[in-house]
Tab-separated table of C-alpha atoms in Angstrom:
chain	number	residue	atom	x	y	z
A	10	VAL	CA	-75.559	29.434	-56.498
A	11	TYR	CA	-78.927	27.922	-57.358
A	12	GLU	CA	-78.494	27.620	-61.039
A	13	ALA	CA	-75.495	25.352	-60.558
A	14	LEU	CA	-77.423	22.971	-58.311
A	15	PRO	CA	-77.490	19.551	-60.070
A	16	LEU	CA	-80.681	17.355	-60.413
A	17	ARG	CA	-83.079	20.283	-60.176
A	18	VAL	CA	-86.748	19.228	-60.465
A	19	PRO	CA	-88.143	19.533	-64.060
A	20	GLY	CA	-89.966	22.821	-64.333
A	21	ASP	CA	-88.184	24.722	-61.323
A	22	ALA	CA	-86.025	26.528	-64.065
A	23	MET	CA	-88.903	28.015	-65.866
A	24	HIS	CA	-89.934	29.706	-62.435
A	25	ASP	CA	-86.511	31.148	-61.852
A	26	LEU	CA	-87.061	34.101	-64.184
A	27	SER	CA	-90.111	35.270	-62.421
A	28	ARG	CA	-89.081	34.403	-58.962
A	29	ARG	CA	-85.665	35.558	-58.998
A	30	PRO	CA	-84.280	33.127	-56.367
A	31	ASP	CA	-80.648	34.732	-56.881
A	32	VAL	CA	-82.033	38.089	-55.651
A	33	ALA	CA	-84.202	36.489	-52.985
A	34	LEU	CA	-81.562	34.281	-51.397
A	35	ALA	CA	-79.094	37.192	-51.544
A	36	PHE	CA	-81.553	39.400	-49.699
A	37	SER	CA	-82.269	36.879	-47.055
A	38	GLY	CA	-78.660	35.969	-46.151
A	39	VAL	CA	-79.258	32.327	-46.120
A	40	ALA	CA	-75.876	30.653	-45.942
A	41	PRO	CA	-74.306	27.185	-45.714
A	42	GLY	CA	-74.560	25.593	-42.224
A	43	GLN	CA	-77.717	27.586	-41.166
A	44	VAL	CA	-80.969	26.156	-39.636
A	45	VAL	CA	-84.064	27.776	-41.757
A	46	ALA	CA	-87.742	27.330	-42.082
A	47	ASP	CA	-89.651	27.540	-45.410
A	48	PHE	CA	-92.835	28.705	-43.826
A	49	VAL	CA	-95.904	27.961	-46.130
A	50	ALA	CA	-93.524	26.002	-48.595
A	51	GLY	CA	-96.055	25.402	-51.176
A	52	ASP	CA	-94.686	22.851	-53.639
A	53	GLY	CA	-91.345	23.110	-52.274
A	54	TYR	CA	-89.649	25.217	-55.070
A	55	TYR	CA	-87.703	27.202	-52.307
A	56	THR	CA	-87.408	24.302	-50.055
A	57	ARG	CA	-85.118	22.553	-52.723
A	58	ILE	CA	-82.937	25.569	-53.080
A	59	LEU	CA	-82.600	26.336	-49.467
A	60	SER	CA	-81.876	22.545	-48.643
A	61	ARG	CA	-78.945	22.846	-51.210
A	62	VAL	CA	-77.659	26.158	-50.037
A	63	VAL	CA	-77.555	25.309	-46.317
A	64	GLY	CA	-76.012	22.173	-47.330
A	65	PRO	CA	-75.334	18.924	-45.262
A	66	LYS	CA	-74.465	20.816	-42.000
A	67	GLY	CA	-77.685	22.830	-42.285
A	68	LYS	CA	-81.410	22.004	-41.979
A	69	VAL	CA	-84.588	23.179	-43.586
A	70	TYR	CA	-87.846	23.045	-41.984
A	71	ALA	CA	-90.417	22.851	-44.718
A	72	ILE	CA	-93.751	23.973	-42.903
A	73	ALA	CA	-97.244	23.377	-44.594
A	74	PRO	CA	-100.383	24.534	-43.259
A	75	MET	CA	-103.337	21.995	-42.843
A	76	VAL	CA	-106.067	24.016	-44.199
A	77	TRP	CA	-108.817	21.531	-43.660
A	78	GLN	CA	-110.861	22.879	-40.495
A	79	GLY	CA	-112.592	19.494	-39.444
A	80	ASP	CA	-111.468	16.113	-38.344
A	81	HIS	CA	-109.830	13.625	-40.618
A	82	GLU	CA	-112.719	11.402	-41.380
A	83	SER	CA	-114.794	14.544	-42.507
A	84	MET	CA	-112.170	15.269	-44.691
A	85	LEU	CA	-112.081	11.813	-46.388
A	86	ALA	CA	-115.788	12.072	-46.722
A	87	GLU	CA	-115.668	15.259	-48.385
A	88	ASN	CA	-112.913	14.084	-50.676
A	89	ARG	CA	-115.154	11.178	-51.583
A	90	ASN	CA	-118.194	13.371	-52.263
A	91	LEU	CA	-115.970	15.711	-54.581
A	92	VAL	CA	-114.512	12.593	-56.388
A	93	SER	CA	-117.795	11.071	-56.735
A	94	HIS	CA	-119.038	14.467	-58.583
A	95	GLY	CA	-115.882	14.377	-60.742
A	96	LEU	CA	-114.237	16.990	-58.922
A	97	PRO	CA	-110.610	16.787	-57.739
A	98	PRO	CA	-110.026	15.996	-53.951
A	99	LEU	CA	-108.854	18.764	-51.395
A	100	PRO	CA	-105.169	19.371	-52.029
A	101	SER	CA	-102.649	18.128	-49.539
A	102	THR	CA	-100.090	20.798	-48.593
A	103	ILE	CA	-97.792	18.406	-47.129
A	104	ASP	CA	-97.365	15.647	-49.841
A	105	PRO	CA	-94.875	17.706	-51.998
A	106	LEU	CA	-92.809	18.363	-48.806
A	107	LEU	CA	-92.924	14.760	-47.860
A	108	ALA	CA	-91.733	13.511	-51.355
A	109	ILE	CA	-88.790	16.263	-51.023
A	110	GLN	CA	-87.580	14.986	-47.611
A	111	ASN	CA	-87.669	11.341	-48.772
A	112	VAL	CA	-84.820	12.102	-51.473
A	113	ASP	CA	-81.153	11.646	-50.623
A	114	ILE	CA	-80.119	14.876	-51.834
A	115	TYR	CA	-82.459	16.628	-49.605
A	116	SER	CA	-81.759	14.579	-46.420
A	117	ASN	CA	-81.664	17.769	-44.613
A	118	VAL	CA	-85.293	18.768	-44.987
A	119	VAL	CA	-87.759	17.961	-42.394
A	120	ALA	CA	-91.645	18.463	-43.156
A	121	LEU	CA	-93.765	19.835	-40.788
A	122	MET	CA	-97.479	20.471	-40.925
A	123	TYR	CA	-99.545	22.727	-38.696
A	124	ARG	CA	-103.179	22.525	-38.197
A	125	LEU	CA	-104.269	25.980	-38.773
A	126	ALA	CA	-107.813	25.439	-37.304
A	127	SER	CA	-106.346	25.975	-33.762
A	128	PHE	CA	-103.156	27.810	-35.005
A	129	GLY	CA	-103.801	30.577	-32.568
A	130	GLY	CA	-100.297	32.121	-33.312
A	131	GLN	CA	-98.489	28.991	-32.822
A	132	PHE	CA	-95.122	28.680	-34.746
A	133	SER	CA	-93.135	25.773	-33.565
A	134	VAL	CA	-89.946	24.227	-34.745
A	135	PRO	CA	-87.509	21.874	-32.779
A	136	GLU	CA	-84.749	24.338	-32.399
A	137	GLN	CA	-83.971	27.981	-32.813
A	138	LEU	CA	-83.674	29.124	-36.494
A	139	ASP	CA	-81.064	31.340	-38.209
A	140	ALA	CA	-83.857	32.281	-40.842
A	141	VAL	CA	-87.440	32.049	-41.528
A	142	PHE	CA	-88.152	32.449	-45.298
A	143	THR	CA	-91.611	32.645	-47.067
A	144	ALA	CA	-92.067	33.357	-50.610
A	145	ASP	CA	-95.572	33.659	-52.615
A	146	HIS	CA	-97.759	32.420	-50.091
A	147	TYR	CA	-97.914	34.922	-46.984
A	148	HIS	CA	-101.012	36.254	-48.320
A	149	GLU	CA	-102.581	32.851	-47.951
A	150	LEU	CA	-102.482	33.106	-44.129
A	151	HIS	CA	-105.067	35.971	-44.471
A	152	ASN	CA	-107.567	33.908	-46.561
A	153	PRO	CA	-110.598	32.487	-44.599
A	154	GLY	CA	-109.671	28.758	-44.909
A	155	TYR	CA	-106.345	29.405	-43.080
A	156	ALA	CA	-108.052	30.739	-40.073
A	157	VAL	CA	-105.163	32.988	-39.046
A	158	ASP	CA	-106.048	36.418	-40.346
A	159	ASP	CA	-107.016	37.814	-36.902
A	160	LYS	CA	-104.049	36.020	-35.136
A	161	MET	CA	-101.310	37.289	-37.628
A	162	ALA	CA	-99.608	39.416	-34.922
A	163	ASN	CA	-99.379	36.265	-32.777
A	164	VAL	CA	-97.774	34.327	-35.585
A	165	THR	CA	-95.314	37.006	-36.346
A	166	LYS	CA	-94.301	37.232	-32.721
A	167	ALA	CA	-93.783	33.545	-32.559
A	168	ILE	CA	-91.816	33.749	-35.799
A	169	PHE	CA	-89.523	36.218	-34.053
A	170	LEU	CA	-89.131	34.384	-31.124
A	171	SER	CA	-88.130	31.113	-32.971
A	172	LEU	CA	-85.036	33.202	-34.530
A	173	LYS	CA	-81.638	33.223	-32.841
A	174	PRO	CA	-80.248	36.616	-32.180
A	175	GLY	CA	-79.541	38.300	-35.343
A	176	GLY	CA	-81.796	35.885	-37.400
A	177	THR	CA	-83.829	37.121	-40.236
A	178	TYR	CA	-87.578	36.728	-41.474
A	179	THR	CA	-87.966	37.186	-45.190
A	180	VAL	CA	-91.497	37.498	-46.643
A	181	ILE	CA	-91.644	37.772	-50.415
A	182	ASP	CA	-95.193	38.019	-52.002
A	183	TYR	CA	-97.208	39.562	-54.618
A	184	ALA	CA	-98.159	43.015	-54.507
A	185	ALA	CA	-101.737	44.554	-54.825
A	186	ALA	CA	-102.566	48.009	-55.536
A	187	LYS	CA	-101.210	50.399	-52.921
A	188	GLY	CA	-103.585	50.527	-49.971
A	189	ALA	CA	-105.265	47.423	-50.650
A	190	ALA	CA	-103.669	45.646	-47.586
A	191	PHE	CA	-105.110	42.279	-47.217
A	192	ALA	CA	-108.606	42.820	-49.052
A	193	LYS	CA	-107.406	41.109	-52.149
A	194	THR	CA	-105.839	38.011	-50.813
A	195	THR	CA	-108.834	35.735	-51.961
A	196	THR	CA	-109.762	37.184	-55.270
A	197	LEU	CA	-106.343	38.325	-56.670
A	198	GLN	CA	-103.848	36.379	-54.369
A	199	ARG	CA	-102.076	39.451	-53.757
A	200	THR	CA	-101.298	41.633	-50.583
């Protein structure tokens, strides 16, 4: 389905071979008309694909974590400090998703941002979901900046409660060595 989608973003096709969205989508069972969440949506690679798969009668909630732990003013001050030293500002995890939701062909996308400093196991969307999908970013939730690691059981429970009966939760992530668990999430970006 995804390869026939018109108007794909330049660069998405180069990720298709390694990410295998055909296999991922077949495994997840996401179908036209469904309401899904792309949890920790990154740059929106799968958000764009999911949007086109669920179609105009479906909806995709593209969920971005707000990693910065302080208030907005201190984040702006930190960005000014970084830029003054020739460094890039802190990345915004919501900007790519806001850009997607503002394109006509992705009118079924709604970008949401969670402040993870007080995450506490919250996973909230405006309606029950047919599917929750996360790809290539689950390990990030175990990194110190996300402040979620010790609350993952609560997060998982909240995700399952957000699903309609029979809904699916698909997690695709990079693998570390067997037995490494979540010890390599920061250094290797693996789980």
